[in-house]
Short mmCIF file of C-alpha atoms and ligand atoms in Angstrom, two decimals:
data_model
loop_
_atom_site.label_atom_id
_atom_site.label_comp_id
_atom_site.label_asym_id
_atom_site.label_seq_id
_atom_site.Cartn_x
_atom_site.Cartn_y
_atom_site.Cartn_z
CA MET M 1018 1.82 -6.82 10.50
CA ILE M 1019 1.56 -4.98 13.77
CA GLY M 1020 3.67 -2.51 15.75
CA ILE M 1021 3.22 -0.74 19.07
CA ASP M 1022 5.11 1.95 20.96
CA ILE M 1023 4.74 3.70 24.30
CA GLU M 1024 6.68 6.79 25.43
CA GLU M 1025 6.74 9.10 28.43
CA ILE M 1026 5.13 12.43 27.54
CA ASP M 1027 7.49 14.27 29.88
CA ARG M 1028 10.35 13.48 27.50
CA PHE M 1029 8.88 15.95 24.98
CA ASN M 1030 8.12 18.85 27.34
CA SER M 1031 11.40 20.64 26.70
CA TRP M 1032 11.63 20.14 22.93
CA SER M 1033 11.69 23.24 20.71
CA ASP M 1034 9.59 23.58 17.53
CA LYS M 1035 12.78 23.10 15.54
CA GLU M 1036 13.44 19.77 17.23
CA PHE M 1037 9.88 18.58 16.60
CA LEU M 1038 10.12 19.57 12.94
CA ARG M 1039 13.14 17.28 12.55
CA ILE M 1040 10.84 14.31 13.21
CA MET M 1041 7.32 15.43 12.26
CA SER M 1042 5.33 17.73 9.99
CA LEU M 1043 4.32 21.34 10.56
CA LYS M 1044 0.69 20.24 10.35
CA GLU M 1045 1.18 17.80 13.23
CA LEU M 1046 2.94 20.48 15.29
CA GLU M 1047 0.12 22.95 14.60
CA TYR M 1048 -2.53 20.34 15.47
CA ALA M 1049 -0.80 19.62 18.80
CA LYS M 1050 -0.46 23.31 19.59
CA SER M 1051 -4.18 23.83 19.00
CA ARG M 1052 -4.93 21.34 21.80
CA LYS M 1053 -4.96 21.80 25.58
CA ASN M 1054 -1.84 19.73 26.24
CA PRO M 1055 0.39 19.77 23.11
CA PRO M 1056 3.12 17.39 24.42
CA GLU M 1057 0.70 14.45 24.73
CA HIS M 1058 -0.23 14.73 21.05
CA LEU M 1059 3.37 15.24 19.95
CA CYS M 1060 4.39 12.21 21.98
CA GLY M 1061 1.58 10.22 20.31
CA PHE M 1062 2.78 11.24 16.84
CA TYR M 1063 6.29 10.12 17.78
CA CYS M 1064 4.89 6.77 18.98
CA VAL M 1065 3.14 6.34 15.63
CA ARG M 1066 6.51 6.51 13.88
CA GLU M 1067 8.18 4.02 16.21
CA ALA M 1068 5.19 1.68 15.90
CA LEU M 1069 5.38 2.01 12.09
CA VAL M 1070 9.06 0.97 12.17
CA LYS M 1071 8.04 -2.10 14.17
CA ALA M 1072 5.01 -2.98 12.04
CA LEU M 1073 7.01 -2.78 8.79
CA ASN M 1074 10.24 -4.13 10.32
CA LYS M 1075 11.96 -1.25 8.53
CA ASN M 1076 14.38 0.92 10.50
CA ASP M 1077 15.33 3.51 7.86
CA ILE M 1078 12.00 5.35 7.77
CA VAL M 1079 12.54 9.13 7.58
CA PHE M 1080 10.34 10.38 10.40
CA ASN M 1081 9.67 13.89 9.09
CA LYS M 1082 8.33 12.52 5.82
CA ILE M 1083 5.56 10.72 7.69
CA GLU M 1084 2.39 12.66 8.58
CA THR M 1085 -0.51 11.89 10.85
CA ASP M 1086 -3.83 13.59 10.14
CA HIS M 1087 -7.34 13.17 11.51
CA GLU M 1088 -10.79 12.48 10.12
CA LYS M 1089 -13.58 14.86 11.14
CA SER M 1090 -14.45 12.42 13.93
CA GLY M 1091 -10.90 12.73 15.34
CA LYS M 1092 -9.81 9.27 14.15
CA PRO M 1093 -6.13 9.43 13.14
CA TYR M 1094 -4.63 8.12 9.92
CA LEU M 1095 -1.30 8.28 8.09
CA VAL M 1096 -1.36 10.59 5.07
CA GLU M 1097 -0.57 8.54 1.95
CA ASN M 1098 1.98 10.97 0.52
CA GLU M 1099 4.53 9.94 -2.12
CA TYR M 1100 7.02 8.86 0.56
CA LEU M 1101 4.58 6.62 2.42
CA LYS M 1102 3.33 5.17 -0.88
CA GLU M 1103 6.91 4.24 -1.75
CA ILE M 1104 7.51 2.64 1.66
CA MET M 1105 4.24 0.70 1.37
CA LYS M 1106 5.27 -0.52 -2.08
CA ILE M 1107 8.70 -1.65 -0.85
CA CYS M 1108 7.08 -3.50 2.08
CA GLY M 1109 4.22 -4.90 0.01
CA VAL M 1110 1.64 -3.17 2.20
CA LYS M 1111 -1.77 -2.12 0.87
CA GLN M 1112 -3.33 -0.50 3.90
CA ILE M 1113 -2.14 1.03 7.17
CA GLU M 1114 -4.31 1.75 10.19
CA ILE M 1115 -3.21 3.55 13.33
CA SER M 1116 -4.57 4.17 16.79
CA ILE M 1117 -3.30 6.58 19.46
CA SER M 1118 -4.05 6.97 23.15
CA HIS M 1119 -2.65 9.07 25.98
CA SER M 1120 -2.88 9.13 29.75
CA LYS M 1121 -1.35 11.70 32.13
CA ASN M 1122 2.19 10.39 31.71
CA TYR M 1123 2.27 8.19 28.63
CA ALA M 1124 1.23 8.11 25.00
CA VAL M 1125 0.85 4.89 23.05
CA ALA M 1126 0.31 4.13 19.37
CA LEU M 1127 -0.56 0.99 17.49
CA VAL M 1128 0.05 0.49 13.77
CA LEU M 1129 -1.60 -2.24 11.73
CA ALA M 1130 -0.27 -2.83 8.21
CA ARG M 1131 -2.11 -5.13 5.79
CA LYS M 1132 -0.47 -6.85 2.80
C1 COA T 1362 -12.48 9.22 20.77
C2 COA T 1362 -12.34 8.85 22.23
C3 COA T 1362 -12.55 7.34 22.37
C4 COA T 1362 -10.92 9.20 22.72
O1 COA T 1362 -10.71 8.64 23.98
P1 COA T 1362 -10.02 9.45 25.18
O2 COA T 1362 -9.89 8.53 26.33
O3 COA T 1362 -10.74 10.74 25.33
O4 COA T 1362 -8.59 9.85 24.64
P2 COA T 1362 -7.32 8.93 24.31
O5 COA T 1362 -6.15 9.63 24.86
O6 COA T 1362 -7.48 7.50 24.65
O7 COA T 1362 -7.30 9.00 22.73
C5 COA T 1362 -7.01 10.19 22.07
C6 COA T 1362 -6.71 9.83 20.65
O8 COA T 1362 -7.82 9.12 20.11
C7 COA T 1362 -7.81 9.27 18.72
N1 COA T 1362 -9.18 9.52 18.31
C8 COA T 1362 -9.93 10.62 18.49
N2 COA T 1362 -11.16 10.44 17.97
C9 COA T 1362 -11.18 9.18 17.45
C10 COA T 1362 -12.16 8.41 16.76
N3 COA T 1362 -13.36 8.89 16.50
N4 COA T 1362 -11.85 7.16 16.37
C11 COA T 1362 -10.63 6.66 16.61
N5 COA T 1362 -9.63 7.35 17.26
C12 COA T 1362 -9.92 8.59 17.68
C13 COA T 1362 -6.87 10.44 18.38
O9 COA T 1362 -5.74 9.90 17.74
C14 COA T 1362 -6.51 11.02 19.74
O10 COA T 1362 -5.19 11.45 19.86
P3 COA T 1362 -4.59 12.67 18.97
O11 COA T 1362 -5.64 13.73 19.00
O12 COA T 1362 -3.34 13.04 19.67
O13 COA T 1362 -4.34 12.10 17.61
C15 COA T 1362 -13.34 9.61 23.10
O14 COA T 1362 -13.08 10.98 23.00
C16 COA T 1362 -14.77 9.33 22.72
O15 COA T 1362 -15.33 9.96 21.84
N6 COA T 1362 -15.34 8.39 23.40
C17 COA T 1362 -16.70 8.03 23.17
C18 COA T 1362 -17.43 8.61 24.31
C19 COA T 1362 -18.77 8.04 24.41
O16 COA T 1362 -19.34 7.59 23.45
N7 COA T 1362 -19.24 8.06 25.59
C20 COA T 1362 -20.51 7.59 25.86
C21 COA T 1362 -20.47 7.13 27.26
S1 COA T 1362 -22.11 6.83 27.81
#
């Protein structure tokens, strides 16, 4: 199962921390803030969630219970917390892989879910 999403980074330029924390984790916010251009990473993390909805064909996913983290190499993955484990069980999914990219104006994310 596959899902993809693309968003304009500009859309996130004016968001407050409080608004970001309604849809993502503190760790993601801190990661983005540690980078040169935080909005591109925040936009990417948002795209991951929309792409996950598409991959799983499940539109009631609670965005702030999902968390993206990174391997030492920088490769992103979804943290398999209790919430994600439950969603994966409901959808019959054993493994989820994600990929993120950004350009000047857009971020894109791809989610691949395997049964
Ligand atoms: C990892 C790499 C491909 C990222 O590409 P980029 O064009 O700089 O950046 P993009 O916007 O497309 O991608 C950034 C995203 O890639 C992901 N990423 C970073 N390192 C990654 C890795 N090792 N594997 C998979 N994904 C990775 C991250 O999700 C990152 O976004 P995030 O930090 O917001 O989560 C790039 O930095 C790299 O290492 N390229 C290899 C360079 C190389 O070998 N050059 C030799 C030329 S001779």
